[in-house]
Coordinates of C-alpha atoms in Angstrom, one line a residue:
G27 CA 84.8 103.6 92.8
T28 CA 83.6 103.2 96.3
F29 CA 83.9 99.5 96.3
E30 CA 87.2 99.2 94.6
V31 CA 90.1 100.4 96.8
P32 CA 93.9 100.3 96.1
L33 CA 96.0 99.5 99.2
A34 CA 99.7 100.2 98.9
I35 CA 101.4 98.8 102.0
Q36 CA 104.8 99.9 103.2
D37 CA 107.0 99.7 106.3
R38 CA 108.7 102.9 107.3
C39 CA 110.6 104.6 110.1
F40 CA 110.2 108.1 111.3
N41 CA 112.5 110.6 113.1
A42 CA 111.2 112.5 116.2
D43 CA 110.1 115.4 114.1
G44 CA 108.0 113.2 111.8
S45 CA 110.4 113.1 108.9
L46 CA 111.2 109.8 107.2
F47 CA 114.2 107.9 108.6
Y48 CA 116.5 105.8 106.5
P49 CA 119.8 104.5 108.0
T50 CA 123.1 106.1 106.9
S51 CA 125.3 103.2 107.8
R52 CA 125.3 99.5 107.6
E53 CA 125.4 99.3 111.4
Y54 CA 121.6 99.6 111.5
F55 CA 121.2 96.2 109.7
D56 CA 123.7 93.9 111.3
G57 CA 126.0 96.0 113.6
Y58 CA 128.8 95.8 111.1
T59 CA 131.1 98.9 111.6
G60 CA 134.0 97.9 109.4
P61 CA 136.9 97.9 108.7
Y62 CA 136.4 99.7 105.4
S63 CA 139.3 99.9 103.1
T64 CA 140.3 103.5 102.2
D65 CA 143.1 102.5 99.9
P66 CA 142.4 104.1 96.5
V67 CA 144.2 101.2 94.8
N68 CA 142.2 98.5 96.6
P69 CA 139.0 100.3 97.6
T70 CA 136.4 98.6 99.8
D71 CA 133.7 96.4 98.2
V72 CA 131.5 96.9 101.3
P73 CA 129.8 100.3 100.9
P74 CA 129.4 101.8 104.4
V75 CA 125.9 103.1 103.6
W76 CA 124.6 99.9 102.2
N77 CA 121.9 98.1 104.3
P78 CA 121.3 94.7 102.7
E79 CA 117.6 94.8 103.8
F80 CA 115.8 97.6 105.5
F81 CA 112.9 96.9 107.8
G82 CA 110.8 99.7 109.2
N83 CA 108.9 99.7 112.5
T84 CA 105.7 101.4 111.3
M85 CA 103.2 100.2 108.8
V86 CA 101.9 102.7 106.3
V87 CA 99.0 102.2 103.9
N88 CA 98.4 104.7 101.1
G89 CA 100.8 107.1 102.9
K90 CA 99.0 107.0 106.3
V91 CA 100.2 105.3 109.5
W92 CA 98.0 102.5 110.7
P93 CA 94.8 103.9 109.1
Y94 CA 91.3 102.7 109.2
L95 CA 88.7 102.4 106.4
N96 CA 85.0 102.8 106.8
V97 CA 83.2 100.1 104.8
F98 CA 79.6 99.3 104.0
K99 CA 78.0 95.9 104.7
S100 CA 79.1 94.8 101.2
Q101 CA 81.8 93.2 99.1
Y102 CA 84.9 95.2 98.3
R103 CA 87.6 94.7 95.8
F104 CA 91.1 95.6 97.0
R105 CA 94.1 95.9 94.8
L106 CA 97.0 95.2 97.1
L107 CA 100.6 96.2 96.6
N108 CA 103.6 95.2 98.8
G109 CA 105.5 98.5 98.5
C110 CA 108.0 97.6 101.3
C111 CA 111.7 97.8 100.7
A112 CA 112.4 94.3 101.8
R113 CA 109.6 93.0 103.9
T114 CA 107.6 90.0 102.9
L115 CA 103.9 90.4 104.0
I116 CA 101.8 87.5 105.1
L117 CA 98.3 89.1 105.5
T118 CA 95.4 87.8 107.4
L119 CA 92.1 89.1 108.9
S120 CA 91.5 89.3 112.6
N121 CA 88.1 87.6 112.3
S122 CA 89.6 84.7 110.3
G123 CA 87.8 86.0 107.3
T124 CA 88.5 84.9 103.7
F125 CA 90.4 86.5 100.9
H126 CA 88.9 85.8 97.5
Q127 CA 91.8 86.4 95.2
I128 CA 90.8 87.0 91.6
G129 CA 94.1 88.3 90.1
S130 CA 97.8 88.8 90.6
D131 CA 100.6 90.9 89.1
S132 CA 99.6 90.8 85.4
G133 CA 95.9 90.0 85.3
F134 CA 93.1 87.6 86.4
L135 CA 93.5 84.2 87.8
P136 CA 91.7 81.3 86.0
T137 CA 89.5 80.7 89.0
V138 CA 88.8 82.4 92.3
V139 CA 91.3 81.4 95.0
K140 CA 90.0 81.4 98.6
S141 CA 92.5 81.7 101.5
T142 CA 92.9 83.0 105.0
Q143 CA 96.5 84.1 104.4
L144 CA 97.9 86.1 101.6
L145 CA 101.7 86.1 100.9
L146 CA 103.1 89.1 99.1
A147 CA 106.8 89.6 98.6
A148 CA 108.2 93.0 97.8
G149 CA 106.7 94.3 94.5
E150 CA 104.0 91.6 94.2
R151 CA 100.3 92.6 93.8
A152 CA 97.1 90.8 94.5
D153 CA 93.5 91.6 93.4
V154 CA 91.2 90.3 96.2
I155 CA 87.6 90.5 97.3
I156 CA 86.6 90.7 100.9
D157 CA 82.9 90.3 101.9
F158 CA 81.7 92.5 104.8
S159 CA 78.0 91.9 104.0
T160 CA 77.3 89.5 106.9
L161 CA 79.1 91.5 109.6
P162 CA 77.0 93.6 112.1
V163 CA 77.3 97.4 111.9
G164 CA 80.0 98.5 114.3
T165 CA 82.2 95.5 113.7
R166 CA 85.9 96.2 113.4
V167 CA 88.2 93.9 111.5
Q168 CA 92.0 94.3 111.4
L169 CA 94.2 93.5 108.5
L170 CA 97.2 91.9 110.1
N171 CA 100.7 91.0 109.0
L172 CA 102.4 87.7 110.1
G173 CA 105.4 88.2 107.9
P174 CA 108.7 88.5 109.8
D175 CA 110.7 91.6 110.9
A176 CA 113.7 90.0 109.2
P177 CA 114.8 88.4 105.9
F178 CA 112.3 85.9 104.7
G179 CA 113.5 82.4 103.8
G180 CA 110.2 80.5 103.8
M181 CA 107.5 79.6 106.3
A182 CA 109.5 77.1 108.3
D183 CA 110.9 78.4 111.5
M184 CA 109.6 81.9 110.7
V185 CA 109.2 84.4 113.6
S186 CA 106.1 86.5 112.9
A187 CA 106.1 90.3 113.0
D188 CA 105.7 92.3 116.3
P189 CA 102.0 92.1 116.9
A190 CA 102.1 95.6 118.5
T191 CA 103.6 97.4 115.6
T192 CA 104.5 95.8 112.2
G193 CA 101.9 93.1 112.8
Q194 CA 99.1 95.7 112.4
V195 CA 98.3 97.1 108.9
L196 CA 94.9 98.8 108.9
E197 CA 91.4 98.4 110.4
F198 CA 88.1 98.0 108.5
R199 CA 85.1 99.6 110.3
V200 CA 81.6 98.4 109.2
M201 CA 79.6 101.6 109.5
W202 CA 76.2 101.2 108.0
D203 CA 74.0 98.8 106.1
P204 CA 73.1 99.6 102.5
A205 CA 70.1 97.2 102.7
A206 CA 68.3 99.6 105.1
K207 CA 66.2 102.4 103.7
T208 CA 68.3 105.1 105.3
V209 CA 70.9 105.0 108.1
K210 CA 71.5 107.8 110.6
N211 CA 74.7 108.2 112.6
K212 CA 76.3 110.9 114.7
T213 CA 78.8 112.0 112.1
S214 CA 76.9 112.0 108.8
P215 CA 73.5 112.7 107.3
P216 CA 71.1 109.9 106.3
V217 CA 72.6 107.6 103.6
P218 CA 70.3 106.2 100.9
A219 CA 70.1 102.5 100.5
T220 CA 71.6 102.7 97.0
T221 CA 75.0 103.8 98.5
G222 CA 76.0 100.2 98.9
S223 CA 76.3 97.3 96.5
T224 CA 77.0 93.6 97.3
G225 CA 77.9 93.0 93.6
T226 CA 78.1 89.6 92.0
P227 CA 78.5 86.9 94.7
V228 CA 82.0 85.5 94.7
A229 CA 80.7 82.0 94.2
K230 CA 79.1 83.0 90.9
L231 CA 82.1 84.9 89.5
K232 CA 83.4 83.7 86.2
L233 CA 86.8 84.9 85.4
P234 CA 88.2 85.2 81.9
A235 CA 90.3 82.4 80.7
V236 CA 94.1 82.9 80.9
P237 CA 95.6 82.0 77.5
K238 CA 98.4 79.5 77.6
L239 CA 101.8 80.6 76.3
P240 CA 103.3 78.7 73.3
A241 CA 105.8 76.0 73.7
S242 CA 109.2 77.3 74.7
T243 CA 112.2 76.9 72.4
V244 CA 115.0 77.9 74.8
T245 CA 115.8 76.8 78.3
R246 CA 117.9 79.4 80.1
K247 CA 119.6 78.8 83.5
V248 CA 120.2 81.7 85.7
S249 CA 121.5 82.0 89.3
L250 CA 120.9 84.0 92.5
N251 CA 124.1 84.3 94.5
E252 CA 125.6 85.8 97.7
I253 CA 129.2 86.9 97.4
G254 CA 131.4 87.5 100.5
S255 CA 133.6 90.6 100.8
T256 CA 137.1 90.4 99.4
S257 CA 138.3 93.6 101.1
S258 CA 137.0 92.4 104.5
P259 CA 137.1 88.6 104.4
A260 CA 135.9 88.0 108.0
F261 CA 133.9 84.8 108.3
D262 CA 130.9 86.8 109.5
G263 CA 131.4 89.7 107.2
P264 CA 128.8 91.1 104.8
V265 CA 127.7 89.5 101.6
M266 CA 126.4 91.0 98.4
G267 CA 123.5 89.7 96.4
M268 CA 124.2 89.2 92.7
L269 CA 122.4 87.7 89.7
G270 CA 124.2 85.5 87.2
T271 CA 124.2 82.6 84.8
M272 CA 124.8 78.9 85.1
Q273 CA 127.8 77.9 83.1
F274 CA 129.3 74.5 82.4
D275 CA 132.6 74.0 84.1
Q276 CA 134.9 71.6 82.2
A277 CA 136.9 70.7 85.3
M278 CA 133.8 70.0 87.4
Q279 CA 131.8 68.6 84.5
M280 CA 128.7 70.3 85.7
D281 CA 126.9 73.7 85.6
M282 CA 128.3 76.2 88.1
P283 CA 126.9 79.6 89.1
M284 CA 128.6 82.6 87.6
P285 CA 127.7 85.8 89.5
M286 CA 127.7 88.9 87.4
R287 CA 127.6 92.7 88.0
W288 CA 125.3 95.2 86.3
M289 CA 128.2 96.5 84.3
H290 CA 128.9 93.2 82.6
P291 CA 127.6 92.6 79.1
A292 CA 124.0 91.3 78.8
T293 CA 123.7 87.6 78.9
E294 CA 119.9 87.4 78.8
T295 CA 119.2 88.2 75.2
P296 CA 116.0 86.4 74.0
K297 CA 114.9 86.8 70.4
L298 CA 111.8 88.9 69.7
G299 CA 108.8 86.6 69.6
S300 CA 110.5 83.7 71.3
C301 CA 109.1 81.8 74.3
E302 CA 111.7 80.8 76.9
T303 CA 111.8 78.6 80.0
W304 CA 113.9 80.1 82.8
E305 CA 115.3 77.9 85.5
I306 CA 116.2 80.2 88.4
H307 CA 118.7 78.5 90.8
N308 CA 118.8 80.2 94.2
F309 CA 122.0 79.6 96.1
T310 CA 121.3 82.1 98.8
M311 CA 119.6 82.0 102.3
D312 CA 116.9 84.5 101.3
A313 CA 113.7 84.1 99.3
H314 CA 114.1 86.6 96.4
P315 CA 111.1 88.1 94.5
I316 CA 112.5 88.1 91.0
H317 CA 111.0 90.5 88.6
L318 CA 111.2 90.6 84.8
H319 CA 110.4 93.9 83.1
L320 CA 107.7 94.1 80.4
V321 CA 107.0 90.4 80.5
A322 CA 103.9 88.5 81.8
F323 CA 105.1 85.0 82.5
E324 CA 103.7 81.7 83.7
V325 CA 105.0 80.1 86.9
V326 CA 105.7 76.5 85.8
G327 CA 106.7 75.2 89.2
R328 CA 109.5 74.7 91.7
I329 CA 112.0 72.0 92.3
P330 CA 112.5 72.1 96.1
G331 CA 116.1 72.0 97.1
G332 CA 117.1 71.4 93.5
A333 CA 119.9 74.0 93.3
M334 CA 121.6 72.7 96.4
A335 CA 121.0 69.1 95.5
N336 CA 123.0 69.5 92.3
M337 CA 125.8 71.2 94.2
A338 CA 125.9 68.6 96.9
A339 CA 126.0 65.7 94.5
M340 CA 128.4 67.6 92.1
T341 CA 126.2 66.8 89.1
N342 CA 123.5 68.3 86.9
T343 CA 121.2 65.4 87.4
A344 CA 120.4 65.3 91.1
A345 CA 117.6 67.9 90.8
A346 CA 115.9 65.8 88.0
A347 CA 115.1 63.1 90.6
I348 CA 113.1 65.6 92.7
P349 CA 109.5 66.0 91.8
M350 CA 108.6 69.5 90.6
L351 CA 105.9 71.2 92.8
P352 CA 103.2 73.0 90.8
P353 CA 102.7 76.7 91.2
E354 CA 100.7 77.9 94.2
P355 CA 97.0 78.5 93.4
H356 CA 97.5 82.3 93.6
E357 CA 100.3 82.0 91.0
T358 CA 98.3 80.3 88.2
G359 CA 97.6 83.6 86.4
R360 CA 100.2 85.7 84.6
K361 CA 102.9 87.1 86.8
D362 CA 105.9 89.5 86.5
T363 CA 107.3 88.7 89.9
V364 CA 108.0 85.3 91.4
V365 CA 109.2 84.3 94.8
C366 CA 112.3 82.1 94.5
Y367 CA 112.9 80.2 97.7
P368 CA 116.4 79.3 99.1
G369 CA 118.0 76.3 97.5
D370 CA 115.2 75.8 95.0
I371 CA 115.0 75.9 91.2
T372 CA 112.1 78.1 90.3
V373 CA 110.8 77.5 86.7
I374 CA 109.0 80.2 84.7
K375 CA 108.0 80.5 81.0
A376 CA 107.9 83.9 79.3
L377 CA 107.0 85.2 75.8
F378 CA 109.2 88.1 74.8
D379 CA 107.0 90.0 72.4
I380 CA 108.3 93.5 72.7
K381 CA 111.8 94.4 71.4
G382 CA 114.1 96.6 73.5
N383 CA 116.5 96.9 76.4
Y384 CA 115.0 96.1 79.8
V385 CA 116.2 94.7 83.1
W386 CA 115.5 91.7 85.4
H387 CA 116.2 92.0 89.1
C388 CA 115.4 91.1 92.7
H389 CA 112.5 93.3 93.9
I390 CA 114.0 93.8 97.3
L391 CA 114.9 97.4 96.9
D392 CA 118.1 97.1 98.9
H393 CA 119.2 94.2 96.6
E394 CA 118.3 95.7 93.2
D395 CA 120.1 99.0 94.1
N396 CA 123.2 97.1 95.0
E397 CA 124.1 94.8 92.0
M398 CA 121.2 92.4 92.1
M399 CA 120.0 93.6 88.7
R400 CA 121.0 92.6 85.2
P401 CA 120.2 93.8 81.6
L402 CA 117.5 91.9 79.7
N403 CA 117.8 92.8 76.0
V404 CA 115.1 91.5 73.6
I405 CA 116.8 91.4 70.2

């Protein structure tokens, strides 16, 4: 309806004729021009066309470049999607206004979460209310992006987007007041007062309870990895993102990451009806939005630096000494995508209640299309 608006946010590039641009070589991303092996016996493992992460220079919302939206003096419910290839969005309002988040990827939150910044990694969604009812007619409020024009590794030392381009998303324009009997303007006929609706005040919203998942019976350890090129082993050469398992190494007497390709047999094979805890060990420099298909999971928490702590101490027990951080308030509902920060162990719990062959992957498009995807078979 009028007061419920989907907003799909993407970053794109355009050619001079207005057609979409996407780079045809890796040089666009990091200047890497080779060498690429042409030996058919030992072919290159660095695809020349692969860009590890693509960042556009133009923000697009619902297919329109830097658009505006006319709004009443009212509350609006926005269903936000980060549809960027790789960009992590950190959204804020130019008037320091408040986002009232009521839901995330897979349903409602247990309570309304108020914030002035909204972080959405690629593929994540947010269900939010913004209240324009107290703003004067003629007010313009910009939805801005503070997320970086580069791979996101967390908030520390982050350089925000270019405020002249990718820092701008869209503009809200408060056009008329539904509390008035009628409103006249230069571009439209009188509008009846019933056109607008402030709805239930956010402070009085009661969201449905989020049922807890049953106790898990399996703890599964998986890994996020970056693998250097073997056909071009230069120190500053390209790396490839890969998912994998954590396997006990007899020589090291500890769990070690085991990167795996898409073609390798499925290792994530939960039983139908089982509830599992997944410990996601991130050994990369990027924050990866990890997505499980056809599952609505709980975010249990994060062990900051846990993955790297175990590796540094050469033991499985170092992470156990680090207190687990609870999920962020906006992660307390059901999710299907979770941000896994560099060096952390991110813990989720999932009920596998539908049998079939699915996938789990990084939701950075350039990663999932280049090996950072694995089978997920519920048996």
